[in-house]
Coordinates of C-alpha atoms and ligand atoms in Angstrom, one line a residue:
X279 CA 0.3 23.2 23.6
X280 CA 1.5 21.6 20.4
X281 CA 1.6 24.0 17.5
X282 CA 0.2 22.8 14.2
X283 CA 2.1 23.3 11.0
X284 CA -0.1 25.4 8.6
X285 CA 0.3 22.9 5.8
X286 CA -1.1 20.2 8.1
X287 CA -4.0 22.4 9.2
X288 CA -4.7 23.2 5.5
X289 CA -4.9 19.5 4.7
X290 CA -7.3 19.0 7.6
X291 CA -9.4 22.0 6.4
X292 CA -9.6 20.6 2.9
X293 CA -11.2 17.4 4.4
X294 CA -13.6 19.6 6.4
X295 CA -14.7 21.4 3.2
X296 CA -14.8 18.2 1.1
X297 CA -17.7 16.1 0.1
X298 CA -17.4 13.5 3.0
X299 CA -19.6 12.3 5.8
X300 CA -20.5 14.5 8.8
X301 CA -19.1 12.1 11.4
X302 CA -15.7 12.3 9.9
X303 CA -15.8 16.1 9.8
X304 CA -16.9 16.2 13.5
X305 CA -14.0 13.9 14.4
X306 CA -11.5 16.1 12.5
X307 CA -12.8 19.2 14.2
X308 CA -12.5 17.5 17.5
X309 CA -8.8 16.8 16.8
X310 CA -8.2 20.4 15.8
X311 CA -9.8 21.6 19.0
X312 CA -8.7 19.1 21.5
X313 CA -5.9 16.9 20.2
X314 CA -3.3 18.6 18.0
X315 CA -0.7 16.0 18.3
X316 CA -3.1 13.3 17.0
X317 CA -4.2 15.7 14.3
X318 CA -0.5 16.1 13.2
X319 CA 0.0 12.3 13.1
X320 CA -3.2 11.9 11.2
X321 CA -2.4 14.4 8.5
X322 CA 1.3 15.0 8.3
X323 CA 1.9 12.6 5.5
X324 CA -0.1 10.4 3.1
X325 CA -0.1 6.6 3.4
X326 CA 2.5 5.2 1.0
X327 CA 3.4 1.6 -0.1
X328 CA 5.8 0.2 2.5
X329 CA 7.2 -3.3 2.8
X330 CA 3.7 -4.8 2.8
X331 CA 1.4 -2.3 1.0
X332 CA -0.4 0.6 2.5
X333 CA -0.7 0.1 6.3
X334 CA -1.8 2.4 9.0
X335 CA -3.9 3.0 12.1
X336 CA -7.6 3.3 11.4
X337 CA -9.0 6.8 11.8
X338 CA -9.6 10.1 10.1
X339 CA -6.9 11.7 8.0
X340 CA -4.5 11.2 5.1
X341 CA -2.1 9.1 7.2
X342 CA -4.8 6.8 8.4
X343 CA -6.8 3.9 7.0
X344 CA -10.4 5.0 6.3
X345 CA -13.0 4.7 3.5
X346 CA -11.6 7.9 1.9
X347 CA -7.9 6.9 1.8
X348 CA -9.0 3.5 0.6
X349 CA -11.2 5.1 -2.0
X350 CA -8.5 7.4 -3.2
X351 CA -5.9 4.7 -3.3
X352 CA -8.3 2.6 -5.4
X353 CA -9.1 5.5 -7.7
X354 CA -5.3 5.9 -8.2
X355 CA -5.0 2.2 -8.9
X356 CA -7.9 2.3 -11.3
X357 CA -6.5 5.3 -13.2
X358 CA -3.1 3.6 -13.5
X359 CA -4.7 0.3 -14.6
X360 CA -6.7 2.1 -17.3
X361 CA -3.5 3.8 -18.5
X362 CA -1.4 0.5 -18.5
X363 CA -4.1 -1.6 -20.2
X364 CA -6.0 0.7 -22.5
X365 CA -8.9 -1.0 -24.3
X366 CA -8.4 -4.3 -22.5
X367 CA -10.8 -6.1 -20.1
X368 CA -9.3 -5.4 -16.7
X369 CA -10.1 -7.7 -13.8
X370 CA -9.0 -7.2 -10.1
X371 CA -9.4 -9.9 -7.4
X372 CA -10.3 -8.7 -3.9
X373 CA -10.5 -10.3 -0.5
X374 CA -9.8 -9.5 3.1
X375 CA -9.0 -11.0 6.4
X376 CA -10.8 -10.6 9.7
X377 CA -10.0 -7.1 10.7
X378 CA -12.4 -4.4 11.9
X379 CA -13.8 -2.5 8.9
X380 CA -12.5 -5.1 6.5
X381 CA -15.7 -5.7 4.6
X382 CA -16.3 -2.0 4.5
X383 CA -12.9 -1.4 2.9
X384 CA -13.1 -4.4 0.6
X385 CA -16.5 -3.3 -0.7
X386 CA -15.3 0.3 -1.1
X387 CA -12.5 -1.0 -3.2
X388 CA -14.9 -3.1 -5.3
X389 CA -17.3 -0.2 -5.7
X390 CA -14.6 2.2 -6.9
X391 CA -13.1 -0.3 -9.3
X392 CA -16.4 -1.2 -10.9
X393 CA -17.4 2.4 -11.0
X394 CA -14.3 2.8 -13.2
X395 CA -15.4 0.1 -15.6
X396 CA -13.1 -2.5 -14.0
X397 CA -14.3 -6.1 -13.3
X398 CA -14.0 -7.3 -9.8
X399 CA -13.5 -11.0 -8.7
X400 CA -14.7 -11.0 -5.1
X401 CA -14.3 -13.9 -2.6
X402 CA -17.5 -14.8 -0.9
X403 CA -15.7 -15.4 2.3
X404 CA -12.4 -14.1 3.6
X405 CA -9.4 -16.0 2.4
X406 CA -5.7 -15.9 3.2
X407 CA -3.4 -13.6 1.3
X408 CA -1.7 -16.3 -0.7
X409 CA -5.0 -17.3 -2.2
X410 CA -5.6 -13.7 -3.4
X411 CA -2.2 -13.9 -5.0
X412 CA -3.1 -17.1 -6.7
X413 CA -6.5 -15.7 -7.7
X414 CA -4.9 -12.9 -9.6
X415 CA -3.0 -15.4 -11.7
X416 CA -5.8 -17.9 -12.0
X417 CA -8.4 -15.4 -13.2
X418 CA -6.0 -13.6 -15.4
X419 CA -6.4 -10.4 -13.4
X420 CA -4.3 -7.3 -13.9
X421 CA -4.2 -6.6 -10.2
X422 CA -5.5 -7.7 -6.8
X423 CA -6.2 -6.1 -3.4
X424 CA -6.0 -7.8 0.0
X425 CA -7.5 -5.8 2.8
X426 CA -5.4 -6.7 5.8
X427 CA -2.8 -5.3 8.2
X428 CA -1.3 -8.7 8.5
X429 CA 0.1 -9.3 12.0
X430 CA 0.0 -5.6 13.1
X431 CA -2.0 -4.7 16.3
X432 CA -5.8 -4.6 16.0
X433 CA -5.9 -0.8 15.6
X434 CA -4.3 -1.1 12.2
X435 CA -5.6 -2.0 8.8
X436 CA -4.0 -2.1 5.4
X437 CA -4.2 -2.6 1.6
X438 CA -1.9 -5.0 -0.1
X439 CA -1.9 -4.3 -3.8
X440 CA -0.9 -6.9 -6.4
X441 CA 0.1 -6.7 -10.1
X442 CA -0.7 -9.1 -12.9
X443 CA 2.0 -11.6 -11.9
X444 CA 0.3 -12.2 -8.5
X445 CA 3.0 -10.4 -6.6
X446 CA 2.7 -7.2 -4.5
X447 CA 3.5 -4.1 -6.5
X448 CA 7.1 -3.2 -6.9
X449 CA 8.8 -0.4 -8.8
X450 CA 7.8 1.3 -11.0
X451 CA 4.1 0.3 -10.4
X452 CA 4.1 1.2 -6.7
X453 CA 5.4 4.7 -7.3
X454 CA 3.2 5.2 -10.4
X455 CA 0.1 4.2 -8.5
X456 CA 0.9 6.6 -5.7
X457 CA 1.6 9.4 -8.3
X458 CA -1.9 8.7 -9.6
X459 CA -3.3 8.9 -6.0
X460 CA -1.5 12.2 -5.5
X461 CA -3.2 13.7 -8.6
X462 CA -6.6 13.2 -6.8
X463 CA -7.2 16.6 -5.2
X464 CA -10.9 16.3 -4.3
X465 CA -13.1 13.5 -3.0
X466 CA -15.3 14.1 -6.0
X467 CA -12.4 12.8 -8.2
X468 CA -13.2 9.4 -6.9
X469 CA -15.9 7.4 -8.7
X470 CA -17.8 5.9 -5.7
X471 CA -20.9 4.6 -7.5
X472 CA -20.6 0.9 -8.1
X473 CA -21.6 -1.0 -11.2
X474 CA -23.1 -4.3 -10.1
X475 CA -22.7 -5.8 -13.6
X476 CA -18.9 -5.8 -13.2
X477 CA -19.0 -7.5 -9.9
X478 CA -18.4 -11.3 -9.9
X479 CA -18.2 -13.7 -7.0
X480 CA -15.5 -16.3 -7.0
X481 CA -17.1 -19.7 -7.0
X482 CA -16.5 -22.2 -4.2
X483 CA -14.5 -24.6 -6.5
X484 CA -11.6 -22.1 -6.4
X485 CA -10.6 -23.5 -2.9
X486 CA -10.2 -26.9 -4.4
X487 CA -8.2 -25.7 -7.4
X488 CA -5.8 -24.0 -5.0
X489 CA -5.7 -27.1 -2.7
X490 CA -4.9 -29.4 -5.6
X491 CA -1.9 -27.2 -6.5
X492 CA -0.8 -27.2 -2.8
X493 CA -1.1 -31.0 -2.8
X494 CA 1.1 -31.1 -5.9
X495 CA 4.0 -29.6 -3.8
X496 CA 4.1 -32.7 -1.6
X497 CA 7.4 -34.6 -2.0
X498 CA 7.0 -37.4 0.5
X499 CA 3.4 -38.6 0.4
X500 CA 4.4 -42.1 1.6
X501 CA 6.0 -40.6 4.8
X502 CA 2.9 -38.6 5.5
X503 CA 0.9 -41.8 5.0
X504 CA 3.1 -43.6 7.5
X505 CA 2.8 -40.7 10.1
X506 CA -0.8 -39.7 9.3
X507 CA -1.9 -39.9 13.0
X508 CA 0.9 -37.6 14.1
X509 CA -0.9 -35.1 16.4
X510 CA -0.7 -31.5 15.0
X511 CA -2.2 -28.4 16.5
X512 CA -3.2 -25.4 14.4
X513 CA -4.4 -21.9 15.2
X514 CA -5.4 -19.2 12.7
X515 CA -5.2 -16.7 15.6
X516 CA -8.7 -15.4 14.8
X517 CA -7.7 -14.8 11.2
X518 CA -8.6 -15.9 7.7
X519 CA -6.6 -19.2 7.5
X520 CA -9.0 -21.3 9.7
X521 CA -10.4 -23.3 6.8
X522 CA -7.5 -23.5 4.5
X523 CA -4.6 -24.6 6.7
X524 CA -6.6 -27.6 8.1
X525 CA -7.7 -28.4 4.5
X526 CA -4.2 -28.3 3.2
X527 CA -2.9 -30.6 6.1
X528 CA -5.8 -32.9 5.3
X529 CA -5.1 -33.0 1.6
X530 CA -1.5 -33.9 2.4
X531 CA -2.9 -36.8 4.4
X532 CA -2.6 -35.7 8.0
X533 CA -5.6 -36.9 10.0
X534 CA -5.0 -35.8 13.5
X535 CA -5.2 -32.0 13.2
X536 CA -6.5 -30.2 16.4
X537 CA -7.7 -26.7 16.1
X538 CA -7.4 -24.1 18.9
X539 CA -11.1 -23.6 19.4
X540 CA -10.8 -20.2 21.2
X541 CA -9.0 -18.8 18.2
X542 CA -10.8 -20.6 15.4
X543 CA -13.5 -17.9 14.6
X544 CA -12.5 -14.7 12.8
X545 CA -12.4 -11.7 15.1
X546 CA -10.7 -8.4 14.4
X547 CA -10.4 -7.7 18.1
X548 CA -8.0 -10.7 18.6
X549 CA -9.4 -11.2 22.1
X550 CA -7.1 -14.0 23.2
X551 CA -3.8 -12.5 22.3
X552 CA -1.9 -9.3 22.9
X553 CA -0.7 -9.1 19.3
X554 CA -1.9 -11.5 16.5
X555 CA 1.7 -12.0 15.5
X556 CA 3.1 -15.5 15.5
X557 CA 6.6 -14.0 15.9
X558 CA 5.5 -13.2 19.4
X559 CA 5.7 -16.2 21.8
X560 CA 2.6 -14.9 23.6
X561 CA 0.5 -15.4 20.5
X562 CA 1.1 -19.1 20.7
X563 CA 0.2 -19.6 24.4
X564 CA -3.2 -21.3 23.7
X565 CA -1.7 -23.3 20.8
X566 CA 1.0 -24.7 23.1
X567 CA -1.5 -25.4 25.8
X568 CA -3.6 -27.5 23.4
X569 CA -0.3 -29.0 22.1
X570 CA 0.4 -30.3 25.6
X571 CA -3.1 -31.7 26.0
X572 CA -2.9 -33.7 22.7
X573 CA 0.8 -34.5 22.9
X574 CA 1.3 -32.7 19.6
X575 CA 4.4 -33.3 17.6
X576 CA 3.9 -30.1 15.8
X577 CA 2.2 -26.8 16.8
X578 CA 1.4 -24.4 14.0
X579 CA -0.1 -20.9 14.0
X580 CA -0.7 -18.4 11.2
X581 CA -1.1 -14.6 11.3
X582 CA -4.5 -13.1 10.5
X583 CA -4.0 -13.0 6.7
X584 CA -2.4 -16.5 6.7
X585 CA 0.8 -15.6 4.9
X586 CA 3.2 -16.1 7.8
X587 CA 3.3 -19.1 10.1
X588 CA 5.1 -20.2 13.3
X589 CA 6.0 -23.7 14.3
X590 CA 6.9 -25.3 17.7
X591 CA 8.0 -28.8 18.3
X592 CA 8.8 -30.8 21.4
X593 CA 12.5 -31.0 22.3
X594 CA 14.5 -33.8 23.9
X595 CA 13.0 -32.9 27.3
X596 CA 9.4 -33.0 26.0
X597 CA 9.1 -29.2 26.3
X598 CA 7.8 -27.2 23.3
X599 CA 10.4 -25.1 21.6
X600 CA 9.4 -22.3 19.3
X601 CA 11.2 -22.3 16.0
X602 CA 11.9 -18.9 14.5
X603 CA 11.6 -18.1 10.8
X604 CA 15.3 -18.6 10.2
X605 CA 15.1 -22.1 11.7
X606 CA 12.0 -23.2 9.8
X607 CA 13.3 -21.6 6.7
X608 CA 16.6 -23.5 7.0
X609 CA 14.8 -26.7 7.7
X610 CA 12.5 -26.3 4.7
X611 CA 15.3 -25.3 2.4
X612 CA 17.3 -28.4 3.4
X613 CA 14.3 -30.7 3.1
X614 CA 13.4 -29.3 -0.4
X615 CA 16.9 -29.5 -1.7
X616 CA 17.5 -33.0 -0.3
X617 CA 14.4 -34.3 -1.9
X618 CA 15.1 -32.5 -5.3
X619 CA 18.6 -33.9 -5.2
X620 CA 17.4 -37.4 -4.3
X621 CA 15.0 -37.2 -7.3
X622 CA 17.9 -36.2 -9.6
X623 CA 16.1 -32.9 -10.4
X624 CA 19.0 -30.5 -9.5
X625 CA 20.7 -29.6 -12.8
X626 CA 21.9 -26.1 -12.2
X627 CA 18.7 -24.4 -13.5
X628 CA 17.0 -24.1 -10.1
X629 CA 17.2 -21.2 -7.6
X630 CA 16.1 -20.2 -4.2
X631 CA 15.6 -16.7 -2.7
X632 CA 16.0 -15.1 0.7
X633 CA 16.4 -11.6 2.1
X634 CA 19.4 -9.8 3.3
X635 CA 18.2 -9.9 6.9
X636 CA 17.6 -13.6 6.8
X637 CA 20.0 -16.2 8.1
X638 CA 23.0 -16.8 5.8
X639 CA 22.7 -20.4 6.7
X640 CA 20.2 -20.7 3.9
X641 CA 22.8 -19.4 1.5
X642 CA 25.3 -21.9 2.9
X643 CA 22.8 -24.8 2.4
X644 CA 22.1 -23.7 -1.1
X645 CA 25.9 -23.5 -1.9
X646 CA 26.2 -27.0 -0.4
X647 CA 23.7 -28.3 -2.9
X648 CA 25.1 -26.3 -5.8
X649 CA 21.9 -24.3 -6.1
X650 CA 21.8 -20.5 -6.6
X651 CA 20.4 -18.4 -3.8
X652 CA 19.5 -14.7 -4.4
X653 CA 19.4 -12.3 -1.4
X654 CA 17.0 -9.4 -1.9
X655 CA 15.7 -6.5 0.2
X656 CA 13.1 -7.2 2.9
X657 CA 9.6 -7.6 1.4
X658 CA 8.3 -10.8 -0.1
X659 CA 7.5 -8.8 -3.1
X660 CA 11.2 -8.6 -3.8
X661 CA 11.4 -12.4 -3.7
X662 CA 8.5 -12.6 -6.1
X663 CA 10.2 -10.1 -8.4
X664 CA 13.1 -12.5 -8.9
X665 CA 10.7 -15.3 -9.6
X666 CA 9.2 -13.2 -12.3
X667 CA 12.5 -12.2 -13.8
X668 CA 13.6 -15.8 -14.1
X669 CA 10.3 -17.1 -15.2
X670 CA 10.6 -19.5 -18.2
X671 CA 14.4 -19.7 -17.7
X672 CA 15.0 -21.2 -14.3
X673 CA 12.9 -23.0 -11.7
X674 CA 12.1 -21.5 -8.4
X675 CA 12.2 -24.2 -5.7
X676 CA 11.4 -22.2 -2.7
X677 CA 12.3 -19.1 -0.7
X678 CA 11.7 -17.4 2.6
X679 CA 12.6 -14.8 5.1
X680 CA 13.3 -14.5 8.8
X681 CA 9.9 -13.0 9.5
X682 CA 8.2 -16.4 9.4
X683 CA 7.4 -16.3 5.7
X684 CA 8.0 -19.1 3.1
X685 CA 6.9 -20.0 -0.3
X686 CA 7.3 -23.4 -2.1
X687 CA 6.6 -23.4 -5.9
X688 CA 5.5 -20.5 -7.9
X689 CA 1.7 -20.6 -8.4
X690 CA 1.5 -18.2 -5.5
X691 CA 3.7 -15.1 -5.6
X692 CA 3.6 -14.1 -2.0
X693 CA 4.6 -16.0 1.1
X694 CA 2.1 -18.8 1.8
X695 CA 1.4 -19.8 5.3
X696 CA -1.1 -22.4 4.1
X697 CA 1.3 -24.5 1.9
X698 CA 4.2 -23.7 4.3
X699 CA 2.3 -25.3 7.2
X700 CA 1.7 -28.4 5.1
X701 CA 5.3 -28.6 3.9
X702 CA 6.8 -28.2 7.3
X703 CA 4.5 -30.9 8.7
X704 CA 5.5 -33.2 5.8
X705 CA 9.2 -32.5 6.4
X706 CA 8.8 -33.5 10.1
X707 CA 6.9 -36.6 9.1
X708 CA 9.6 -37.5 6.6
X709 CA 12.4 -37.1 9.1
X710 CA 10.3 -39.0 11.7
X711 CA 10.2 -42.0 9.4
X712 CA 14.0 -41.8 9.4
X713 CA 14.0 -41.8 13.2
X714 CA 15.0 -38.1 13.4
X715 CA 13.6 -35.2 15.3
X716 CA 13.7 -31.6 14.1
X717 CA 16.6 -31.0 16.4
X718 CA 18.5 -34.0 14.9
X719 CA 18.0 -32.5 11.5
X720 CA 19.0 -29.0 12.6
X721 CA 22.1 -30.6 14.2
X722 CA 22.8 -32.3 10.9
X723 CA 22.5 -29.0 9.0
X724 CA 24.6 -27.1 11.5
X725 CA 27.4 -29.7 11.5
X726 CA 27.6 -29.4 7.7
X727 CA 27.1 -25.7 7.1
X728 CA 27.8 -24.0 10.5
X729 CA 25.6 -23.4 13.5
X730 CA 23.8 -20.1 12.9
X731 CA 21.7 -18.5 15.6
X732 CA 19.7 -15.3 15.2
X733 CA 17.8 -12.8 17.3
X734 CA 15.7 -9.8 16.6
X735 CA 15.0 -6.7 18.7
X736 CA 12.2 -4.4 17.6
X737 CA 11.8 -1.0 19.3
X738 CA 8.5 0.7 18.8
X739 CA 8.5 4.5 18.3
X740 CA 5.1 5.8 17.3
X741 CA 3.8 8.8 15.3
X742 CA 5.7 11.6 13.6
X743 CA 8.1 12.1 16.6
X744 CA 8.8 8.3 16.7
X745 CA 9.5 8.3 12.9
X746 CA 11.9 11.2 13.3
X747 CA 13.7 9.4 16.2
X748 CA 14.1 6.3 14.1
X749 CA 15.6 8.3 11.3
X750 CA 17.9 10.0 13.8
X751 CA 19.1 6.6 15.0
X752 CA 19.8 5.4 11.5
X753 CA 21.7 8.7 10.7
X754 CA 23.7 8.2 13.9
X755 CA 24.8 4.7 12.8
X756 CA 25.9 6.2 9.5
X757 CA 27.9 9.1 11.0
X758 CA 29.2 7.3 14.1
X759 CA 29.5 3.6 13.2
X760 CA 30.7 1.4 15.9
X761 CA 34.3 0.1 15.5
X762 CA 33.7 -2.9 17.7
X763 CA 30.7 -4.6 19.4
X764 CA 30.9 -6.9 22.4
X765 CA 34.7 -6.7 22.2
X766 CA 34.8 -7.9 18.5
X767 CA 36.0 -5.7 15.7
X768 CA 33.6 -4.4 13.0
X769 CA 35.4 -5.4 9.7
X770 CA 32.8 -4.4 7.1
X771 CA 29.9 -2.1 6.8
X772 CA 27.3 -2.4 4.1
X773 CA 25.0 0.6 3.7
X774 CA 22.1 -0.2 1.4
X775 CA 20.9 3.4 1.4
X776 CA 24.3 4.8 0.4
X777 CA 25.0 1.8 -1.9
X778 CA 28.4 1.3 -0.3
X779 CA 30.4 -1.6 1.1
X780 CA 33.3 -0.4 3.3
X781 CA 36.1 -2.8 4.2
X782 CA 37.4 -1.4 7.5
X783 CA 40.5 -3.6 7.4
X784 CA 41.8 -2.3 4.1
X785 CA 39.9 1.1 4.1
X786 CA 38.6 0.4 0.7
X787 CA 35.0 1.0 -0.4
X788 CA 33.0 -0.5 -3.3
X789 CA 29.7 0.2 -4.8
X790 CA 26.8 -2.1 -3.7
X791 CA 24.8 -3.3 -6.6
X792 CA 21.3 -3.4 -5.1
X793 CA 18.3 -1.1 -5.0
X794 CA 18.7 1.5 -2.3
X795 CA 16.9 1.0 1.0
X796 CA 17.4 2.3 4.5
X797 CA 19.4 -0.6 5.9
X798 CA 22.8 -0.7 7.4
X799 CA 24.7 -4.0 8.1
X800 CA 27.7 -4.4 10.3
X801 CA 29.9 -7.5 9.8
X802 CA 32.2 -8.5 12.7
X803 CA 35.5 -10.3 12.7
X804 CA 34.0 -13.4 14.2
X805 CA 31.4 -13.8 11.4
X806 CA 28.6 -12.1 13.3
X807 CA 26.3 -9.8 11.4
X808 CA 24.1 -7.0 12.8
X809 CA 21.5 -5.2 10.6
X810 CA 19.5 -2.1 11.5
X811 CA 16.5 -0.9 9.5
X812 CA 13.2 0.9 10.1
X813 CA 10.2 -1.4 9.7
X814 CA 8.2 -0.7 6.6
X815 CA 5.0 -2.0 8.1
X816 CA 5.0 -0.8 11.8
X817 CA 6.4 2.2 13.7
X818 CA 9.5 0.3 14.7
X819 CA 13.2 0.2 14.3
X820 CA 14.5 -3.4 13.9
X821 CA 17.9 -4.8 14.8
X822 CA 18.7 -8.3 13.5
X823 CA 21.6 -10.3 15.0
X824 CA 23.2 -13.3 13.6
X825 CA 26.1 -15.3 15.0
X826 CA 27.7 -18.6 14.0
X827 CA 30.2 -21.2 15.0
X828 CA 31.2 -24.6 13.8
X829 CA 29.4 -27.6 15.2
X830 CA 32.0 -30.4 15.0
X831 CA 30.0 -32.9 16.9
X832 CA 26.2 -33.0 16.8
X833 CA 26.1 -34.1 20.4
X834 CA 27.5 -30.6 21.3
X835 CA 24.3 -29.0 20.0
X836 CA 23.1 -27.5 23.2
X837 CA 26.6 -26.5 24.4
X838 CA 27.4 -24.6 21.2
X839 CA 23.9 -23.2 21.2
X840 CA 24.4 -21.8 24.7
X841 CA 27.7 -20.1 23.6
X842 CA 25.9 -18.6 20.6
X843 CA 23.1 -17.3 22.8
X844 CA 25.6 -15.7 25.0
X845 CA 27.2 -14.0 22.0
X846 CA 23.8 -12.8 20.9
X847 CA 23.0 -11.4 24.3
X848 CA 26.3 -9.5 24.3
X849 CA 25.4 -7.9 20.9
X850 CA 21.9 -7.2 22.0
X851 CA 23.1 -5.2 25.0
X852 CA 24.9 -2.8 22.6
X853 CA 21.5 -1.9 21.2
X854 CA 19.4 -1.6 24.3
Ligands
G16_235 O1 3.5 -8.0 7.3 P1 3.4 -9.1 6.2 O2 3.2 -10.4 6.8 O3 2.5 -8.7 5.2 O4 4.9 -9.1 5.6 C1 5.5 -8.0 5.0 O5 6.2 -7.3 6.1 C2 7.2 -8.0 6.7 C3 7.8 -7.1 7.8 O6 8.3 -6.0 7.1 P2 9.0 -4.9 7.9 O7 10.2 -5.5 8.6 O8 9.3 -3.8 6.9 O9 8.0 -4.4 9.0 C4 8.3 -8.4 5.7 O10 9.3 -9.2 6.3 C5 7.6 -9.2 4.6 O11 8.5 -9.5 3.6 C6 6.5 -8.4 4.0 O12 5.9 -9.2 3.0
MG236 MG1 0.7 -11.6 7.1

């Protein structure tokens, strides 16, 4: 039988003697009596801010999402807000997506904030994450909370916390909030009793205010006009984007938008998919089916909180091909920069942002246009942090990451699946008026900047044991780094945790100027790059692979692609 560490048992006992409901106590007692390993996973640590806020399985315990952890996180947030903005009127915007317990967690958040004298701006209906980010800015809030576990499996929930710029909290606020949460030693330290006078509903006109700004991002309205009957399919995968993405497409001028009916209504059980993650091909099955029926030229799907999106387009054989986040990100970057250049608006004061595990093709495209591109750690909050740093000095055009997230313009400070869907549809319409398909444009990009192809492997390792195994794998990469992979020499190793860049050819090391994070990157002699990092949102270790080759002749697209896929497969074998 699994033995329980006394400190874990002590934590469980402190819940048992705390001022909490009887059902939760019974559940904890049951775990102590019957399921020690589940008890350990539920109490061995406290939820902390990861790549995308607090995220965890729903259940009892300090390491789980429940009204008590939500209440304590919110009390910590309230204490910190009151410290940061003494004497000021503090407003916090709140919404949620479709997950089980979401209204419970959102109202708990609202109750605790108002109980602490903080005004709450509450959406009447669930809305996507990017709209919460925008609401923080629009209503001059000091903070915001989005109750969602994004694309995680249905057993999860989460709490994305925003600061006054509309971006998810980064240092020092993330750590400071958690420090405040840690000071809460009893459930009685949480002010649970709401103050209705401080509770305000966000009026319906807010949707239109946001949509008008989205419309303002459009760069080719005439092309959309010319292609307005282009069949598009969209699915919110049972999430919160079911109203806003079709509305954004409509406001751009697209008139033939077909919604996947089986997935149109919010449902936290996600009954028609295995995982509500548009990165997984399976989640697009129904969308592609409808795509075939209506001869769609573009199939789009968002994750439950509407910040990431996937796109699929028919290829030269008429079959739908799924585009990954690196491909759509490259396409959008190229489109945006081409249009900005054409309008004579590139004058050296613009910038774009991606992350260190995103395709370097985006960096090459930016270089080609003479536009700066910053590469930051994984987490859209880090992209938003650069936007804030350069605010008033330089203009953010757009930015994105491999995990299907993109943002155009800066009125939202998180990835925006709503505007990204509209922009990608516009880009496709624009190229169509020039007689080009997505693959023609990708070939054009690859022939100018190099053909880059990426792949991702995620290995799930659950619970405390899984987390330890993931750490052990990372340690092993550090202590026994590979000298070659798939017959190709490793020439450089970048270790973001150790802040080091080692050149294996010269033996020299330099210091890496970047915040520390548990990421290690191997660069190979043929230009390939492999990155390993533990996910900050799910119990997974992630391996990212990137290979590239020149594309001298666009008609060799499929041939070069096949060679790149073979190289990717070779590298993947090393990790499986
Ligand atoms: O999950 P979302 O859509 O909120 O997105 C969040 O998590 C993703 C996955 O992170 P990780 O690789 O650490 O699991 C990140 O790429 C993204 O930047 C972040 O905003
Ligand atoms: Mg999401």
